[in-house]
Amino acid sequence: MLLLILVLNNSYSVVRAQNSLGVWVNIYVCDKNPVFFEPETGSNSVIYPSVYFTWMSPNSFPILFVNQTVFGILENGADLMLPGVLISDVMSLHFPANFPVAIAVASSFGGETKFHGPIAVGKALMSSEQMLASGMKGRGVQVLHFYHDTLWEFGAKTSLLLSPWTPCRLRMSCRRTTP
């Protein structure tokens, strides 16, 4: 990976890097953690949050929930297929195609559901309405970044994934809870 660093001040900087596919990416860094990234894809470039940003502000972007098994598949480079998404969650979201979305893990123990992550970020390949209309079949999200990838390693390597939280749309407070 080729890196070019432009320091804006002590806390913020922009890093220009070339990923393994040869695509140039602008990485926006705050306090030594990548918070946003922007693949240079021509005139339609989009700024995506990093998992670090989604941990700091978990309800800033739409979040799709999956079970732990699906996360293992995403780590191996797969895109998120819609059958792996918990459908009750999609029904409460509204986002257009090509919009940045986060992916988090929902796990149930003893009848209680815990939410972990988000663990990945990607581009919605269809709108939330199209996902439901498709019967939740097909590719739903092109995964661009995930927990433990090179972008995550560029930062502090924190593990907020292990800290359960409840999305705002499910309760009034957005604070993380401790196990």
mmCIF file of C-alpha atoms in Angstrom:
data_model
loop_
_atom_site.group_PDB
_atom_site.id
_atom_site.type_symbol
_atom_site.label_atom_id
_atom_site.label_comp_id
_atom_site.label_asym_id
_atom_site.label_seq_id
_atom_site.Cartn_x
_atom_site.Cartn_y
_atom_site.Cartn_z
ATOM 1 C CA MET A 1 0.000 0.000 0.000
ATOM 2 C CA LEU A 2 1.406 3.398 -1.007
ATOM 3 C CA LEU A 3 0.790 6.197 1.523
ATOM 4 C CA LEU A 4 0.856 9.968 1.158
ATOM 5 C CA ILE A 5 0.114 11.935 4.337
ATOM 6 C CA LEU A 6 -1.089 15.540 4.507
ATOM 7 C CA VAL A 7 -1.191 16.871 8.062
ATOM 8 C CA LEU A 8 -3.953 19.430 8.600
ATOM 9 C CA ASN A 9 -3.216 20.016 12.313
ATOM 10 C CA ASN A 10 -2.197 17.987 15.352
ATOM 11 C CA SER A 11 -5.443 15.990 15.498
ATOM 12 C CA TYR A 12 -6.555 15.722 11.873
ATOM 13 C CA SER A 13 -4.856 14.513 8.721
ATOM 14 C CA VAL A 14 -5.670 13.109 5.309
ATOM 15 C CA VAL A 15 -3.872 10.040 4.029
ATOM 16 C CA ARG A 16 -3.936 9.127 0.357
ATOM 17 C CA ALA A 17 -3.351 5.409 -0.155
ATOM 18 C CA GLN A 18 -3.633 2.925 -2.975
ATOM 19 C CA ASN A 19 -5.541 -0.218 -2.026
ATOM 20 C CA SER A 20 -4.846 -3.766 -3.214
ATOM 21 C CA LEU A 21 -7.106 -3.234 -6.242
ATOM 22 C CA GLY A 22 -5.098 -0.206 -7.378
ATOM 23 C CA VAL A 23 -7.819 2.274 -6.381
ATOM 24 C CA TRP A 24 -6.677 5.484 -4.682
ATOM 25 C CA VAL A 25 -8.433 6.128 -1.381
ATOM 26 C CA ASN A 26 -8.488 9.285 0.738
ATOM 27 C CA ILE A 27 -8.456 8.350 4.423
ATOM 28 C CA TYR A 28 -9.575 11.018 6.887
ATOM 29 C CA VAL A 29 -7.815 10.539 10.227
ATOM 30 C CA CYS A 30 -8.747 12.055 13.598
ATOM 31 C CA ASP A 31 -6.595 11.450 16.681
ATOM 32 C CA LYS A 32 -4.696 8.700 14.826
ATOM 33 C CA ASN A 33 -7.842 6.743 13.880
ATOM 34 C CA PRO A 34 -9.297 6.591 10.375
ATOM 35 C CA VAL A 35 -12.841 7.966 10.683
ATOM 36 C CA PHE A 36 -13.850 8.240 7.012
ATOM 37 C CA PHE A 37 -12.560 6.938 3.712
ATOM 38 C CA GLU A 38 -13.274 7.991 0.148
ATOM 39 C CA PRO A 39 -12.415 5.700 -2.766
ATOM 40 C CA GLU A 40 -11.552 7.840 -5.799
ATOM 41 C CA THR A 41 -14.065 6.567 -8.330
ATOM 42 C CA GLY A 42 -14.411 9.595 -10.577
ATOM 43 C CA SER A 43 -16.963 12.371 -10.214
ATOM 44 C CA ASN A 44 -19.334 10.270 -8.066
ATOM 45 C CA SER A 45 -17.017 9.647 -5.128
ATOM 46 C CA VAL A 46 -18.704 8.894 -1.800
ATOM 47 C CA ILE A 47 -17.297 9.301 1.700
ATOM 48 C CA TYR A 48 -17.833 6.215 3.882
ATOM 49 C CA PRO A 49 -17.478 5.921 7.660
ATOM 50 C CA SER A 50 -14.865 3.610 9.131
ATOM 51 C CA VAL A 51 -15.808 1.121 11.818
ATOM 52 C CA TYR A 52 -14.080 3.485 14.264
ATOM 53 C CA PHE A 53 -16.552 6.242 13.351
ATOM 54 C CA THR A 54 -19.547 3.898 13.542
ATOM 55 C CA TRP A 55 -18.430 2.897 17.038
ATOM 56 C CA MET A 56 -18.269 6.560 18.096
ATOM 57 C CA SER A 57 -21.626 7.360 16.496
ATOM 58 C CA PRO A 58 -23.446 4.058 15.892
ATOM 59 C CA ASN A 59 -26.698 5.574 14.689
ATOM 60 C CA SER A 60 -25.283 8.020 12.121
ATOM 61 C CA PHE A 61 -25.680 5.589 9.216
ATOM 62 C CA PRO A 62 -28.210 2.848 8.482
ATOM 63 C CA ILE A 63 -27.200 -0.416 10.154
ATOM 64 C CA LEU A 64 -28.093 -3.867 8.872
ATOM 65 C CA PHE A 65 -27.905 -6.680 11.417
ATOM 66 C CA VAL A 66 -26.539 -10.162 10.784
ATOM 67 C CA ASN A 67 -25.693 -13.132 13.000
ATOM 68 C CA GLN A 68 -22.126 -14.072 13.990
ATOM 69 C CA THR A 69 -21.839 -16.739 11.263
ATOM 70 C CA VAL A 70 -22.394 -14.141 8.541
ATOM 71 C CA PHE A 71 -19.587 -11.977 9.949
ATOM 72 C CA GLY A 72 -17.140 -14.854 9.387
ATOM 73 C CA ILE A 73 -18.179 -14.967 5.732
ATOM 74 C CA LEU A 74 -17.745 -11.189 5.336
ATOM 75 C CA GLU A 75 -14.232 -11.414 6.809
ATOM 76 C CA ASN A 76 -13.327 -13.737 3.940
ATOM 77 C CA GLY A 77 -14.133 -11.011 1.395
ATOM 78 C CA ALA A 78 -17.745 -11.770 0.525
ATOM 79 C CA ASP A 79 -20.391 -9.137 -0.078
ATOM 80 C CA LEU A 80 -23.435 -9.210 2.185
ATOM 81 C CA MET A 81 -26.131 -11.384 0.677
ATOM 82 C CA LEU A 82 -29.659 -10.392 1.672
ATOM 83 C CA PRO A 83 -30.666 -13.797 3.095
ATOM 84 C CA GLY A 84 -28.054 -13.128 5.821
ATOM 85 C CA VAL A 85 -29.757 -9.898 6.943
ATOM 86 C CA LEU A 86 -32.272 -9.974 9.778
ATOM 87 C CA ILE A 87 -35.420 -8.884 7.915
ATOM 88 C CA SER A 88 -37.215 -7.207 10.832
ATOM 89 C CA ASP A 89 -34.390 -4.671 10.921
ATOM 90 C CA VAL A 90 -34.606 -3.710 7.237
ATOM 91 C CA MET A 91 -38.306 -2.930 7.583
ATOM 92 C CA SER A 92 -37.481 0.014 9.889
ATOM 93 C CA LEU A 93 -34.832 1.547 7.604
ATOM 94 C CA HIS A 94 -35.090 3.826 4.588
ATOM 95 C CA PHE A 95 -32.020 4.426 2.431
ATOM 96 C CA PRO A 96 -31.321 4.743 -1.306
ATOM 97 C CA ALA A 97 -29.151 2.494 -3.454
ATOM 98 C CA ASN A 98 -25.412 3.303 -3.367
ATOM 99 C CA PHE A 99 -25.745 4.768 0.145
ATOM 100 C CA PRO A 100 -23.153 3.976 2.861
ATOM 101 C CA VAL A 101 -24.447 1.393 5.328
ATOM 102 C CA ALA A 102 -22.941 -0.297 8.371
ATOM 103 C CA ILE A 103 -23.270 -3.955 9.315
ATOM 104 C CA ALA A 104 -23.518 -5.100 12.952
ATOM 105 C CA VAL A 105 -23.908 -8.453 14.683
ATOM 106 C CA ALA A 106 -27.054 -9.361 16.622
ATOM 107 C CA SER A 107 -26.769 -12.321 18.979
ATOM 108 C CA SER A 108 -29.351 -13.874 21.271
ATOM 109 C CA PHE A 109 -28.558 -15.493 24.599
ATOM 110 C CA GLY A 110 -31.270 -16.613 26.990
ATOM 111 C CA GLY A 111 -33.949 -14.715 25.087
ATOM 112 C CA GLU A 112 -32.027 -11.423 25.229
ATOM 113 C CA THR A 113 -30.633 -9.869 22.043
ATOM 114 C CA LYS A 114 -27.273 -8.069 22.157
ATOM 115 C CA PHE A 115 -25.899 -5.890 19.363
ATOM 116 C CA HIS A 116 -22.160 -5.751 18.626
ATOM 117 C CA GLY A 117 -20.228 -3.592 16.226
ATOM 118 C CA PRO A 118 -20.775 -2.294 13.665
ATOM 119 C CA ILE A 119 -18.290 -4.742 12.184
ATOM 120 C CA ALA A 120 -18.315 -3.666 8.529
ATOM 121 C CA VAL A 121 -19.136 -0.786 6.192
ATOM 122 C CA GLY A 122 -20.207 -0.923 2.584
ATOM 123 C CA LYS A 123 -22.283 0.424 -0.256
ATOM 124 C CA ALA A 124 -25.948 -0.557 -0.505
ATOM 125 C CA LEU A 125 -26.431 -2.222 -3.885
ATOM 126 C CA MET A 126 -30.158 -1.492 -3.773
ATOM 127 C CA SER A 127 -32.468 0.701 -1.728
ATOM 128 C CA SER A 128 -34.094 -0.623 1.446
ATOM 129 C CA GLU A 129 -37.400 -0.757 -0.427
ATOM 130 C CA GLN A 130 -35.823 -2.770 -3.262
ATOM 131 C CA MET A 131 -34.339 -5.176 -0.712
ATOM 132 C CA LEU A 132 -37.776 -5.910 0.709
ATOM 133 C CA ALA A 133 -39.367 -6.083 -2.762
ATOM 134 C CA SER A 134 -36.751 -8.665 -3.823
ATOM 135 C CA GLY A 135 -37.875 -10.959 -1.029
ATOM 136 C CA MET A 136 -34.474 -10.381 0.612
ATOM 137 C CA LYS A 137 -32.645 -12.253 -2.153
ATOM 138 C CA GLY A 138 -29.432 -11.320 -3.941
ATOM 139 C CA ARG A 139 -26.427 -9.137 -3.140
ATOM 140 C CA GLY A 140 -27.396 -6.370 -0.729
ATOM 141 C CA VAL A 141 -24.163 -4.635 0.258
ATOM 142 C CA GLN A 142 -20.759 -4.394 -1.368
ATOM 143 C CA VAL A 143 -18.484 -4.627 1.673
ATOM 144 C CA LEU A 144 -15.687 -2.052 1.481
ATOM 145 C CA HIS A 145 -14.192 -2.183 4.991
ATOM 146 C CA PHE A 146 -14.485 -4.455 8.016
ATOM 147 C CA TYR A 147 -13.229 -5.013 11.543
ATOM 148 C CA HIS A 148 -9.612 -6.350 11.441
ATOM 149 C CA ASP A 149 -8.880 -5.282 7.839
ATOM 150 C CA THR A 150 -5.998 -3.017 6.755
ATOM 151 C CA LEU A 151 -7.960 0.205 7.367
ATOM 152 C CA TRP A 152 -8.825 -0.932 10.901
ATOM 153 C CA GLU A 153 -5.147 -1.858 11.471
ATOM 154 C CA PHE A 154 -4.185 1.696 10.415
ATOM 155 C CA GLY A 155 -5.902 2.967 13.588
ATOM 156 C CA ALA A 156 -5.634 2.175 17.302
ATOM 157 C CA LYS A 157 -6.896 -1.406 16.834
ATOM 158 C CA THR A 158 -9.531 -0.996 19.527
ATOM 159 C CA SER A 159 -12.132 -3.699 20.063
ATOM 160 C CA LEU A 160 -15.417 -1.919 20.714
ATOM 161 C CA LEU A 161 -16.995 -4.807 18.835
ATOM 162 C CA LEU A 162 -17.145 -6.634 22.158
ATOM 163 C CA SER A 163 -19.181 -3.902 23.857
ATOM 164 C CA PRO A 164 -22.922 -4.484 23.378
ATOM 165 C CA TRP A 165 -25.207 -1.536 22.616
ATOM 166 C CA THR A 166 -28.796 -0.896 21.595
ATOM 167 C CA PRO A 167 -29.627 1.036 18.420
ATOM 168 C CA CYS A 168 -31.538 4.313 18.908
ATOM 169 C CA ARG A 169 -34.448 3.069 16.860
ATOM 170 C CA LEU A 170 -34.975 0.327 19.459
ATOM 171 C CA ARG A 171 -34.708 2.539 22.562
ATOM 172 C CA MET A 172 -34.399 6.204 23.466
ATOM 173 C CA SER A 173 -30.772 6.247 24.678
ATOM 174 C CA CYS A 174 -27.904 5.609 22.266
ATOM 175 C CA ARG A 175 -25.285 4.864 24.925
ATOM 176 C CA ARG A 176 -23.336 1.627 24.891
ATOM 177 C CA THR A 177 -24.095 -0.757 27.730
ATOM 178 C CA THR A 178 -21.604 -2.906 29.588
ATOM 179 C CA PRO A 179 -22.002 -6.685 29.688
#
